[in-house]
PDB file of C-alpha atoms in Angstrom:
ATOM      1  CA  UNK A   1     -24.414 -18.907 -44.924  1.00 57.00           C
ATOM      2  CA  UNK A   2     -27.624 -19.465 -42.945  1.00 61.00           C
ATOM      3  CA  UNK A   3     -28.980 -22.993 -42.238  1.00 58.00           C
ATOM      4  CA  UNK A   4     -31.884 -22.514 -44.430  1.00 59.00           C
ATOM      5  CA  UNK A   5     -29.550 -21.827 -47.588  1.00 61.00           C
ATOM      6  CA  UNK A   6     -27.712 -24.553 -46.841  1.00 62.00           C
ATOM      7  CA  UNK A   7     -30.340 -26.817 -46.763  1.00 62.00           C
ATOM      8  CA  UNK A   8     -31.951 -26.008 -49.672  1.00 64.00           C
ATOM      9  CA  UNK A   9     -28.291 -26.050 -51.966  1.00 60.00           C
ATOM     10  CA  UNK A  10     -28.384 -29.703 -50.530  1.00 58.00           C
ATOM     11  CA  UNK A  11     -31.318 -30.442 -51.819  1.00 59.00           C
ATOM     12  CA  UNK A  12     -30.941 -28.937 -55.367  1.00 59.00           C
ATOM     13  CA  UNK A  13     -27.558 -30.995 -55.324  1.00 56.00           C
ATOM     14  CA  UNK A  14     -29.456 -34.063 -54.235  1.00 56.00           C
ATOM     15  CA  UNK A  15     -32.156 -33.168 -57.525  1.00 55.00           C
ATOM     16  CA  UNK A  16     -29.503 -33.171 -59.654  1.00 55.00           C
ATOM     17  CA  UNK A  17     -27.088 -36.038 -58.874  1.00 54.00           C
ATOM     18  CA  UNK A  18     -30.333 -38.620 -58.328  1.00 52.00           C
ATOM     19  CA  UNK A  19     -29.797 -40.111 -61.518  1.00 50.00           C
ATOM     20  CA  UNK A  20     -26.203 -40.736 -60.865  1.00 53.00           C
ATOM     21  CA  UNK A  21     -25.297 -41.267 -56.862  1.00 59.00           C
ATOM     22  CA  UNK A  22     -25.613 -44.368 -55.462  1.00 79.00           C
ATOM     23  CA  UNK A  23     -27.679 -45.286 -52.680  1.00 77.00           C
ATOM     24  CA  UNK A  24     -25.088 -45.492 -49.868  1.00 81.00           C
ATOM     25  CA  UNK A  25     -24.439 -41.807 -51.359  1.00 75.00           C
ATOM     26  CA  UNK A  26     -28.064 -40.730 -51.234  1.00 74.00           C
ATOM     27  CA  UNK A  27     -28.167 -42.300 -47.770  1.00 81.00           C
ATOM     28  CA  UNK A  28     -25.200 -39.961 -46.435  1.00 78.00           C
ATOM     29  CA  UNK A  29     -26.568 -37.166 -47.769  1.00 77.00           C
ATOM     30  CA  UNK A  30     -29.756 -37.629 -45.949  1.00 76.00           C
ATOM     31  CA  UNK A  31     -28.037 -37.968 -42.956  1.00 82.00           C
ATOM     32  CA  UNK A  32     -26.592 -34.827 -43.732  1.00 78.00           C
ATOM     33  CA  UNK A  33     -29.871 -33.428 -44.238  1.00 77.00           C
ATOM     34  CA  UNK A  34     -31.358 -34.611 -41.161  1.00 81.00           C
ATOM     35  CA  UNK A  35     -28.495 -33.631 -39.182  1.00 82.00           C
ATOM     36  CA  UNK A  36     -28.609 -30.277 -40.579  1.00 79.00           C
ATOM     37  CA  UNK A  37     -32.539 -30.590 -39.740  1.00 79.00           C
ATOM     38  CA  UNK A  38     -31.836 -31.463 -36.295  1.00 80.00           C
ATOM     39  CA  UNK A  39     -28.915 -28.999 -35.497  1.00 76.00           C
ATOM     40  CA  UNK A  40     -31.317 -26.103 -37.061  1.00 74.00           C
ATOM     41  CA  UNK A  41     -33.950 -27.065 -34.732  1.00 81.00           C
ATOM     42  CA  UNK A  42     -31.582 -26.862 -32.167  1.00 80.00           C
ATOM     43  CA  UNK A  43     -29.726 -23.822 -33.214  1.00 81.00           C
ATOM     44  CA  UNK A  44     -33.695 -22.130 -33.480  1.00 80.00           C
ATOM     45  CA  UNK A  45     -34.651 -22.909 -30.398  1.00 81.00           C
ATOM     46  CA  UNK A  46     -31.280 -21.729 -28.710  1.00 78.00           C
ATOM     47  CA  UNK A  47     -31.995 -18.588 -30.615  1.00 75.00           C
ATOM     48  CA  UNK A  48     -35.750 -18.299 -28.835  1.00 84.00           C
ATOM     49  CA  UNK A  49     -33.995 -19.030 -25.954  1.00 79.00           C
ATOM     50  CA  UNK A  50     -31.605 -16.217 -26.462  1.00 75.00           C
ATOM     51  CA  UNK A  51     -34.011 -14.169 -27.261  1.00 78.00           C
ATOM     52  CA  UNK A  52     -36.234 -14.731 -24.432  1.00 82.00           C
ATOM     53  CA  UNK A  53     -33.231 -14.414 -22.071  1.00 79.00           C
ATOM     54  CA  UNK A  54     -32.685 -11.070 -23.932  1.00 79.00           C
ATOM     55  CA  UNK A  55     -35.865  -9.657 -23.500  1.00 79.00           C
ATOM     56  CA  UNK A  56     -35.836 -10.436 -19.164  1.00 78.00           C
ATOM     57  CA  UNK A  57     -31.726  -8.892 -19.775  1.00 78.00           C
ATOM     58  CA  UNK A  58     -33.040  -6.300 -21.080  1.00 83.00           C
ATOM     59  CA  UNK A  59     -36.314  -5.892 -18.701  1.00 82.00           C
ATOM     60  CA  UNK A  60     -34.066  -6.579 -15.740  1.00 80.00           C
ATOM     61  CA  UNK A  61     -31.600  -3.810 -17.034  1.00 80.00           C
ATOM     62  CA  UNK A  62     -34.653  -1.771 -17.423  1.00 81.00           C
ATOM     63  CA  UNK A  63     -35.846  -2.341 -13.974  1.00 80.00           C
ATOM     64  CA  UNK A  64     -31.805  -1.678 -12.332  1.00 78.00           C
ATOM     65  CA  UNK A  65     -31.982   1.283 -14.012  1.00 80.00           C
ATOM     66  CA  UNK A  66     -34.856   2.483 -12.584  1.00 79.00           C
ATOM     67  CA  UNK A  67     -34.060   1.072  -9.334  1.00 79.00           C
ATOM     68  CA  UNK A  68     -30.171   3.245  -9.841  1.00 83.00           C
ATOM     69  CA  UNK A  69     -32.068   6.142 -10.800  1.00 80.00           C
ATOM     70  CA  UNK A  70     -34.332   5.632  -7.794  1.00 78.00           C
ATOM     71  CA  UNK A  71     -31.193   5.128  -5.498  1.00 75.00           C
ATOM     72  CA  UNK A  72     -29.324   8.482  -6.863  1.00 78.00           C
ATOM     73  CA  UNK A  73     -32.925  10.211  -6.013  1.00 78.00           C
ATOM     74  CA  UNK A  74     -32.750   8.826  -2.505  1.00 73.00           C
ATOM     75  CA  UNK A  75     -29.142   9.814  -1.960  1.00 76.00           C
ATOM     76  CA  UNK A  76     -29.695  12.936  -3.370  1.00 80.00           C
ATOM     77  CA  UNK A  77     -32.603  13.105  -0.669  1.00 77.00           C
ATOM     78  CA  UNK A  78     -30.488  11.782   2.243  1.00 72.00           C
ATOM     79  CA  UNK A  79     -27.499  14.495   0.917  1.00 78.00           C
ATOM     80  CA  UNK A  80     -30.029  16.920   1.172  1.00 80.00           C
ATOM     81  CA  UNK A  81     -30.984  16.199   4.393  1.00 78.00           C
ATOM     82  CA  UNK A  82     -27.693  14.859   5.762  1.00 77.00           C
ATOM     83  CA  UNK A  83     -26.482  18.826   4.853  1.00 82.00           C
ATOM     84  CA  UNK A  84     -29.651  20.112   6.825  1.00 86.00           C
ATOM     85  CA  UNK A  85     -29.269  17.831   9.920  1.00 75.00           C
ATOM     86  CA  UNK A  86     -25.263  19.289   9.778  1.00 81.00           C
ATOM     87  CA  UNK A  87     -26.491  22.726   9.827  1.00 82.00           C
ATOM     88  CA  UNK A  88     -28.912  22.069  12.833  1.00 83.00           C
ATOM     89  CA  UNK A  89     -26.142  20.147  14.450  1.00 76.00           C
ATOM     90  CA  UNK A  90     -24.013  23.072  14.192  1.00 84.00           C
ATOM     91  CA  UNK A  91     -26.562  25.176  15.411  1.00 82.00           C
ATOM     92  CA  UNK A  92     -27.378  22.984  17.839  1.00 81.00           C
ATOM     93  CA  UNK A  93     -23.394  22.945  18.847  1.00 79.00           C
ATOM     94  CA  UNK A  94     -23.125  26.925  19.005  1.00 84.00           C
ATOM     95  CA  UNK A  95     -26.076  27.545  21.007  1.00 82.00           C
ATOM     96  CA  UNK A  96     -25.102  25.043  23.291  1.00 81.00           C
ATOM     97  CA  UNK A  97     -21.471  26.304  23.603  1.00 82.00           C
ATOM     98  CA  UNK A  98     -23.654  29.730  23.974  1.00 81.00           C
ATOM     99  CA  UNK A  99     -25.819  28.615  27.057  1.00 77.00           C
ATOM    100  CA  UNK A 100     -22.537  26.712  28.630  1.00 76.00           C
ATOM    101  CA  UNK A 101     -20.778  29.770  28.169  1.00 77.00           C
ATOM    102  CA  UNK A 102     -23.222  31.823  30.057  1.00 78.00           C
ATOM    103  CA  UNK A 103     -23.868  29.585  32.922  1.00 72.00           C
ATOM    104  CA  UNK A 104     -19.965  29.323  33.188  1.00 80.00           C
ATOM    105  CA  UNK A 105     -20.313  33.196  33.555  1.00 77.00           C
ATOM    106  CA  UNK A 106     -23.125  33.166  35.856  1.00 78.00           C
ATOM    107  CA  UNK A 107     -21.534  30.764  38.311  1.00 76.00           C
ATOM    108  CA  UNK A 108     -18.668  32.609  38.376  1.00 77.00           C
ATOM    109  CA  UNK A 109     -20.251  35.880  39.030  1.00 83.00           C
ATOM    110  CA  UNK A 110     -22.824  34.079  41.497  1.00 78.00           C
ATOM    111  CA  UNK A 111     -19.893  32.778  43.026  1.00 84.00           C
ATOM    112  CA  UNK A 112     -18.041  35.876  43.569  1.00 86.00           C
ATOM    113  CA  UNK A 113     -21.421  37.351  44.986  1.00 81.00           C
ATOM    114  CA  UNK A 114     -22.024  34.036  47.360  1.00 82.00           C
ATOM    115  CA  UNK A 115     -18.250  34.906  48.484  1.00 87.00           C
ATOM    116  CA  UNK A 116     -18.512  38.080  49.075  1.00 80.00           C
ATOM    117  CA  UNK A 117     -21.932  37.960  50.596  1.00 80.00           C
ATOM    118  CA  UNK A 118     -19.833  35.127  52.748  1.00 82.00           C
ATOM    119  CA  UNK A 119     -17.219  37.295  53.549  1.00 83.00           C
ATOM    120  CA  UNK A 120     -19.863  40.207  54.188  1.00 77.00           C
ATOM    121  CA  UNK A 121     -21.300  37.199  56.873  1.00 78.00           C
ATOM    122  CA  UNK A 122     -18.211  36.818  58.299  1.00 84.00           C
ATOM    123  CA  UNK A 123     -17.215  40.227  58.881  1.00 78.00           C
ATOM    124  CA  UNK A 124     -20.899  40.686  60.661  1.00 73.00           C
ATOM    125  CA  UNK A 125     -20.243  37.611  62.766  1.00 81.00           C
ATOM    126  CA  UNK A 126     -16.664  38.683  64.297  1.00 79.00           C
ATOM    127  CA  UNK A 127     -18.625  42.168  65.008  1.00 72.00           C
ATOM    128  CA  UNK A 128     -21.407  40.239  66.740  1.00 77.00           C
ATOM    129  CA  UNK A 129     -19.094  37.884  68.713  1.00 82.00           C
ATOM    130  CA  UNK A 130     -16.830  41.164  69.217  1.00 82.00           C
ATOM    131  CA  UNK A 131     -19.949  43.165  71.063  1.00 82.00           C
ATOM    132  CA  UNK A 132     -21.115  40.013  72.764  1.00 85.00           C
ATOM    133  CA  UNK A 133     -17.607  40.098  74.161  1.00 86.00           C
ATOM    134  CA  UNK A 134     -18.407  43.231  75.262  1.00 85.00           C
ATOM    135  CA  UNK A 135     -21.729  43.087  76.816  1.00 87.00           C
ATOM    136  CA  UNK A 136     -20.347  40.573  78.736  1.00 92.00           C
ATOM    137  CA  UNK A 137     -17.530  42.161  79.412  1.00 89.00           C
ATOM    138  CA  UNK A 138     -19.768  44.976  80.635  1.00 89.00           C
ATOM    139  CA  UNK A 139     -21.829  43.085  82.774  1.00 93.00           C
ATOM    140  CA  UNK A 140     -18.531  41.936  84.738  1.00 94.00           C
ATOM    141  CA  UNK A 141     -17.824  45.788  85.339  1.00 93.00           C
ATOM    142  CA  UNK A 142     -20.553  46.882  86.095  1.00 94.00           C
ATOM    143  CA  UNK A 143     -21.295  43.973  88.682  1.00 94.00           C
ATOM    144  CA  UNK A 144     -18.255  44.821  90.202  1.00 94.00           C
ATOM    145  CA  UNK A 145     -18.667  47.984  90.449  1.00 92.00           C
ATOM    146  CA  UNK A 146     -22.341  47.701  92.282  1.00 94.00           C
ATOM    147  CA  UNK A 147     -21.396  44.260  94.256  1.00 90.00           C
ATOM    148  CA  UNK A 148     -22.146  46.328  97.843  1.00 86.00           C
ATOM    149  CA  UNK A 149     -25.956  47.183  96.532  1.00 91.00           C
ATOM    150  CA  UNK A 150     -26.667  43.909  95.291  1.00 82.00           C
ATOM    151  CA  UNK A 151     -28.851  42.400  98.732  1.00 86.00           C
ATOM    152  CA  UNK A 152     -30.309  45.975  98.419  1.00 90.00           C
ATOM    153  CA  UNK A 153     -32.739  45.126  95.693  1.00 91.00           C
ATOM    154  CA  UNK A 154     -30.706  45.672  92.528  1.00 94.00           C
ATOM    155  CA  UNK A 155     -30.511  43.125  90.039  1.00 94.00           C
ATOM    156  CA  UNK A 156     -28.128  43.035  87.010  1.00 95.00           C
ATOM    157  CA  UNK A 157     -28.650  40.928  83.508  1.00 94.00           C
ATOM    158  CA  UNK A 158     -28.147  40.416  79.796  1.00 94.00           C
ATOM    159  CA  UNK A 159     -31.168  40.474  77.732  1.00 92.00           C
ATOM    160  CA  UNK A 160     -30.749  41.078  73.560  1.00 89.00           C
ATOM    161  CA  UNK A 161     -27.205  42.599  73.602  1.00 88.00           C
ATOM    162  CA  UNK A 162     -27.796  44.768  76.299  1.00 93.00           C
ATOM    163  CA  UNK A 163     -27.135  44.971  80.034  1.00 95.00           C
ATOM    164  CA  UNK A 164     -29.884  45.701  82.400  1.00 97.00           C
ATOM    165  CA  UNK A 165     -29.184  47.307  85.762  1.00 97.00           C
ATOM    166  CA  UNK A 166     -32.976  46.977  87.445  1.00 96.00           C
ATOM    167  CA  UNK A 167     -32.704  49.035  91.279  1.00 96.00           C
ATOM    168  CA  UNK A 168     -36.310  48.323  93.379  1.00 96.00           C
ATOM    169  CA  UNK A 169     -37.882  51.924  94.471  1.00 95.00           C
ATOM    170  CA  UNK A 170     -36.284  51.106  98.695  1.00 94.00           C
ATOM    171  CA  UNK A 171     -32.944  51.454  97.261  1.00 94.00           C
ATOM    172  CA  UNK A 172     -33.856  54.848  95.355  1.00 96.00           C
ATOM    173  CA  UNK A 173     -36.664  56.641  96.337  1.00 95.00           C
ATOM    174  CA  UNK A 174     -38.839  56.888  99.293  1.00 93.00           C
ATOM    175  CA  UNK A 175     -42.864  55.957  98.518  1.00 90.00           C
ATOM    176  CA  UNK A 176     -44.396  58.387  95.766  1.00 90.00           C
ATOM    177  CA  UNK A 177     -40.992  60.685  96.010  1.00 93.00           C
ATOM    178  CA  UNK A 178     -38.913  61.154  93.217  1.00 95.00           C
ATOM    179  CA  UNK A 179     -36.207  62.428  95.503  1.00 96.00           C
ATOM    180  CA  UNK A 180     -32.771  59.674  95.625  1.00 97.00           C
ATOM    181  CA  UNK A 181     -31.816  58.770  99.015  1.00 94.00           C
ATOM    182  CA  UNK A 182     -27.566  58.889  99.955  1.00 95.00           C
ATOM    183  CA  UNK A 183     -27.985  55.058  99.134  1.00 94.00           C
ATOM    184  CA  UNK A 184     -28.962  55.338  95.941  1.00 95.00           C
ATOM    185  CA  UNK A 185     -26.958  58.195  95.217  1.00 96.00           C
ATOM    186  CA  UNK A 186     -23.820  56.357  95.980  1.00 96.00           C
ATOM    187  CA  UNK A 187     -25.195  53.143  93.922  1.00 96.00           C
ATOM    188  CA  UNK A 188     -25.479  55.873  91.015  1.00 97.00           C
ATOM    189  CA  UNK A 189     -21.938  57.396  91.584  1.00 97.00           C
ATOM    190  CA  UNK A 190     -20.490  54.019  91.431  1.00 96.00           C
ATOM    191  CA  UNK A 191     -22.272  53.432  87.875  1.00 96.00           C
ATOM    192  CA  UNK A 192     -21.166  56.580  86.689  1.00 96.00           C
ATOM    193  CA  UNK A 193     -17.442  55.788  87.312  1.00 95.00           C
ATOM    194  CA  UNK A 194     -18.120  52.792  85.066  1.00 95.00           C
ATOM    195  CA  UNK A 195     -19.918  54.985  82.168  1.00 95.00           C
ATOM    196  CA  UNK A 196     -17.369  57.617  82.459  1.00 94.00           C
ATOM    197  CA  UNK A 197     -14.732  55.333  81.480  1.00 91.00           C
ATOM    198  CA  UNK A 198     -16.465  53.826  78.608  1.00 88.00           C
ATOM    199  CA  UNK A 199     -17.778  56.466  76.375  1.00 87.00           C
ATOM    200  CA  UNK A 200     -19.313  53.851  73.582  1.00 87.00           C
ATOM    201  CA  UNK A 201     -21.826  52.608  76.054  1.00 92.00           C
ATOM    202  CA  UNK A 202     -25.327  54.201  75.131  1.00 93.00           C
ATOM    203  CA  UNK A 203     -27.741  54.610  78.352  1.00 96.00           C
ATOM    204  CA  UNK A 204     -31.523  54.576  78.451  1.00 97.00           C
ATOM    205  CA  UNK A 205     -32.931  55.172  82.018  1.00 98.00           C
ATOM    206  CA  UNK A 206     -36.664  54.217  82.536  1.00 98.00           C
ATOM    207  CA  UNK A 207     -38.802  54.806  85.197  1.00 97.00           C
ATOM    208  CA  UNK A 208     -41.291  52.221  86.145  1.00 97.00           C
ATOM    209  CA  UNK A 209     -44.308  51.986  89.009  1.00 96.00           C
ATOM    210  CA  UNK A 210     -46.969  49.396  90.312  1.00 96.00           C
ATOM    211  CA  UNK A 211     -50.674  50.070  88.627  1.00 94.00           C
ATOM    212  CA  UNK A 212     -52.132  51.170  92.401  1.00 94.00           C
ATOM    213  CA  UNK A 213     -53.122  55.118  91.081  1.00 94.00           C
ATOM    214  CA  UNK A 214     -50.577  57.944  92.165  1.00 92.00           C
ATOM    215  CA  UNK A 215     -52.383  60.502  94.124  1.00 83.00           C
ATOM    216  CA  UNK A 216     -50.105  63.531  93.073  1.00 78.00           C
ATOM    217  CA  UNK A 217     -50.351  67.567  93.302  1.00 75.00           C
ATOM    218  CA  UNK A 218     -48.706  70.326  90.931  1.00 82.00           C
ATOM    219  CA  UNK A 219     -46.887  69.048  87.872  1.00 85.00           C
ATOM    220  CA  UNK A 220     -47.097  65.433  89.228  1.00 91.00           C
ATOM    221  CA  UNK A 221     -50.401  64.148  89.006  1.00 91.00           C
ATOM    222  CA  UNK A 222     -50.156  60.322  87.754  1.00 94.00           C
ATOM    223  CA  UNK A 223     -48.472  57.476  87.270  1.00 96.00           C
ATOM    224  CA  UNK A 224     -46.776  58.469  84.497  1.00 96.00           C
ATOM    225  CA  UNK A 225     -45.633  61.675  85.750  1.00 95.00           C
ATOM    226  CA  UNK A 226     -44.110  60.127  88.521  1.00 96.00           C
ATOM    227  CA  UNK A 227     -42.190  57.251  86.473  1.00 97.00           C
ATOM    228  CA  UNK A 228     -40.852  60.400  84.117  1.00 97.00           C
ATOM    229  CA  UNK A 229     -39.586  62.304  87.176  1.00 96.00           C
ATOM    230  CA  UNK A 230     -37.964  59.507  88.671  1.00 97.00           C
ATOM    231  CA  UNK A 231     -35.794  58.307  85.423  1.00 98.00           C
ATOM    232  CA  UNK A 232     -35.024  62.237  85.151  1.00 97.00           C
ATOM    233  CA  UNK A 233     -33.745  62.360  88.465  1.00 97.00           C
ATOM    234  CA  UNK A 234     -31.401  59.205  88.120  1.00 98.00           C
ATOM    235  CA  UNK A 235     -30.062  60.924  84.773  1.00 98.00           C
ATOM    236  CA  UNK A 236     -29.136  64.105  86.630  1.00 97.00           C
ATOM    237  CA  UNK A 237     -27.472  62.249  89.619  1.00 97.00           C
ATOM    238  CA  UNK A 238     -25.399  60.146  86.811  1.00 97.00           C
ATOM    239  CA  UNK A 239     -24.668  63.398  85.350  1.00 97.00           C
ATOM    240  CA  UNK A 240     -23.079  64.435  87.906  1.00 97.00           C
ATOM    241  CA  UNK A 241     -20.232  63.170  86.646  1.00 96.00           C
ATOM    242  CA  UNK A 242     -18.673  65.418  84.246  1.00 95.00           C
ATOM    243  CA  UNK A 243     -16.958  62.807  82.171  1.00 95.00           C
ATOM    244  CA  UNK A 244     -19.767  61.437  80.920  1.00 96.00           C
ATOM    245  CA  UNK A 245     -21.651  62.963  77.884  1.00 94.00           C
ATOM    246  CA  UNK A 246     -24.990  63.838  78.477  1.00 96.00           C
ATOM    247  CA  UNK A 247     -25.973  62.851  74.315  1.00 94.00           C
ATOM    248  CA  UNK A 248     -25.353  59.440  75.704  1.00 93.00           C
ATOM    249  CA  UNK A 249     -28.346  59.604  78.267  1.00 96.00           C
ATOM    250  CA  UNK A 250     -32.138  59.104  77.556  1.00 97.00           C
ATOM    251  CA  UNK A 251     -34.654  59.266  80.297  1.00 97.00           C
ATOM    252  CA  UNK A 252     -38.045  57.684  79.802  1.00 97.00           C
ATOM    253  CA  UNK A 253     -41.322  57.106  81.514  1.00 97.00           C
ATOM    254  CA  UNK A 254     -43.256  53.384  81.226  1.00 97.00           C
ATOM    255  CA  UNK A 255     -45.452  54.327  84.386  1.00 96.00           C
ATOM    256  CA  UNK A 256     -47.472  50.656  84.909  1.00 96.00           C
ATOM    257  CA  UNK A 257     -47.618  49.370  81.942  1.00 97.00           C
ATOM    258  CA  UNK A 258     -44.669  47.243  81.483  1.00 96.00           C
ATOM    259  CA  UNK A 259     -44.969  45.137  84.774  1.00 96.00           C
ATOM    260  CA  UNK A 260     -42.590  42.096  85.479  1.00 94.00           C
ATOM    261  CA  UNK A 261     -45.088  40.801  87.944  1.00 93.00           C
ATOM    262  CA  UNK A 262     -48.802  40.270  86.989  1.00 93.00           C
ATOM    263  CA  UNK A 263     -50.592  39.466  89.884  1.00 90.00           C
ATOM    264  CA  UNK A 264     -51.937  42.134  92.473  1.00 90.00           C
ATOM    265  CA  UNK A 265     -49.726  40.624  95.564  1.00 94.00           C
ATOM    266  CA  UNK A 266     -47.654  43.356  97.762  1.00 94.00           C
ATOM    267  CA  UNK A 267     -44.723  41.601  96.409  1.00 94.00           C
ATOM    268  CA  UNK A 268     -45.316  41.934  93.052  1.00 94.00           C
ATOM    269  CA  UNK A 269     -46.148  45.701  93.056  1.00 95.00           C
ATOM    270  CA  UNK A 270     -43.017  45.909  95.302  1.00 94.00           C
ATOM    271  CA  UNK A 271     -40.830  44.357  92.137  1.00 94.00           C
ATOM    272  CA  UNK A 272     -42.802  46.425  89.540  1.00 96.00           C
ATOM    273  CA  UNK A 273     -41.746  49.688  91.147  1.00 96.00           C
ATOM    274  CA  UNK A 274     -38.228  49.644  89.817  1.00 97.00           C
ATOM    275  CA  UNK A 275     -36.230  51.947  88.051  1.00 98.00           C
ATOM    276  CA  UNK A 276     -33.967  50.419  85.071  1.00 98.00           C
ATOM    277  CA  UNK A 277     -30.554  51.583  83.606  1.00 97.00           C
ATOM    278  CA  UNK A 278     -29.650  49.912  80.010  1.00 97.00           C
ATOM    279  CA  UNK A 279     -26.466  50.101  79.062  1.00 95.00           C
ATOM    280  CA  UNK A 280     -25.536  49.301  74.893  1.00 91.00           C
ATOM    281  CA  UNK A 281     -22.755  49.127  73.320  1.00 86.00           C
ATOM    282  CA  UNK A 282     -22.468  51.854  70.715  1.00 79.00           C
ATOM    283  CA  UNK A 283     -23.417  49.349  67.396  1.00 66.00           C
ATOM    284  CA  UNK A 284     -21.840  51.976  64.709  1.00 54.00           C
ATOM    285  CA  UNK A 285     -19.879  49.360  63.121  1.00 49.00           C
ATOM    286  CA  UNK A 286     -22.447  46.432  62.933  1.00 46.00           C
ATOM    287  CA  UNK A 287     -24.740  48.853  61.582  1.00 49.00           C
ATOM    288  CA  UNK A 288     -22.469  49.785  58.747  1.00 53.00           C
ATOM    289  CA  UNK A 289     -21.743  46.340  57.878  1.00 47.00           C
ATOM    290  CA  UNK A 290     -25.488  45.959  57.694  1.00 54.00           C
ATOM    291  CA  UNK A 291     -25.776  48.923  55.559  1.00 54.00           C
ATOM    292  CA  UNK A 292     -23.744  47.525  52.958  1.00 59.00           C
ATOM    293  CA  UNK A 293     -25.017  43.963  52.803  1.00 57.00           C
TER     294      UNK A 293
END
């Protein structure tokens, strides 16, 4: 029963039983009645208040429900993407497993090359030290072999890998002859002892003279003429040893242009008039190392 009917059955009880309830009586039931009065006042504005904490329930459920709904949306979103930055990532992880797989190959293959190409080094070194062994080992034989001649104006050196025998015109040939003289000839013959015994020593021969103008007849008319005759003539006096391969032997004319002394001093044209033997070391080997590098 709701306050309101309950306060208006007191009061119809009241109308009726006026005539016959005492005053004490009367007075309790208005007590009653005021009570009631007071604890429906009460009891209304509870329900207001319930109601008013109702309505911000239910607009504060409103707004969590949005603000759910908003939060599935975002982690829907952040899914989404989380699944797209995984992809990349694994993308990202293959490529790079890719790339570190091919520079692992590279270095490897670029270090087999740099080994090989070190090895290749190596191999061209020993040959290098190997015929620098020999030049010099050269040098000592033929020194040896020409140590009588050597106050006689020959002169013997290294120079590039190669041994120079350099023999001044008195020791060879008489003034503008081309002709060797018995000292020269036996200077030669020792040589050629040396050259016959190694056959992997290649021999150039050239003929040199001072830049005062030969005065020649016949065939011989020049400078250069007469530096040509005089390295052929050394070549056929070598040759007269039949050991020695002639294939080996190249004869060549520089005439005056390849002077050791510039100035125009008696001296000097006395040095420049030379005749020089170069002796190599056949370089078959080095040059197929080189081939292949």
């Amino acid at each position: 029963m709701t306050p309101k009917k309950i306060i208006i059955l007191l009061l119809a009880l009241a109308f009726i039983s006026t005539s016959c309830v005492t005053k004490s009586k009367y007075l309790e039931l208005d007590g009653k009645y005021r009570q009631c009065m007071s604890d429906f006042a009460y009891t209304n504005s509870e329900k207001i208040d319930f109601e008013n904490k109702s309505k911000d329930l239910t607009s504060e459920v409103a707004s969590l429900k949005m603000q759910i709904a908003s939060l599935k949306e975002d982690s829907a979103a952040l899914g989404r993407r989380m699944r797209i930055v995984e992809r990349n990532l694994a993308k990202t992880k293959g490529d790079y497993d890719d790339l570190l797989k091919s520079f692992t190959d590279q270095n490897l293959t670029k270090n087999a090359l740099l080994a090989e190409k070190e090895a290749r080094l190596n191999e061209l070194q020993a040959v290098l030290d190997q015929k620098d062994a020999e030049v010099k080992a050269l040098r000592n034989k033929v020194a040896n072999a020409l140590k009588g001649f050597e106050d006689m104006g020959l002169t013997i050196y290294e120079k590039n890998g190669k041994v120079y025998v350099s023999l001044d015109e008195k020791l060879l040939f008489a003034s503008g002859s081309w002709d060797i003289d018995n000292r020269g000839k036996e200077a030669l013959a020792e040589l050629g002892k040396v050259l016959a015994h190694d056959q992997n020593i290649n021999v150039v021969i050239e003929g040199h003279t001072d830049h005062v103008p030969y005065r020649g007849s016949g065939n011989v008319k020049d400078n250069w003429d007469l530096s040509v005759m005089r390295a052929t003539s050394v070549v056929k006096e070598i040759l007269k040893n039949n050991e020695i391969n002639p294939q080996r032997i190249t004869a060549s004319g520089r005439s005056e242009f390849l002077p050791i002394e510039m100035d125009d001093s008696r001296e000097a044209r006395a040095k420049n008039r030379r005749t020089e033997i170069i002796l190599t070391p056949k370089l078959d080997e080095l040059f197929q190392i080189i081939d292949n590098q």
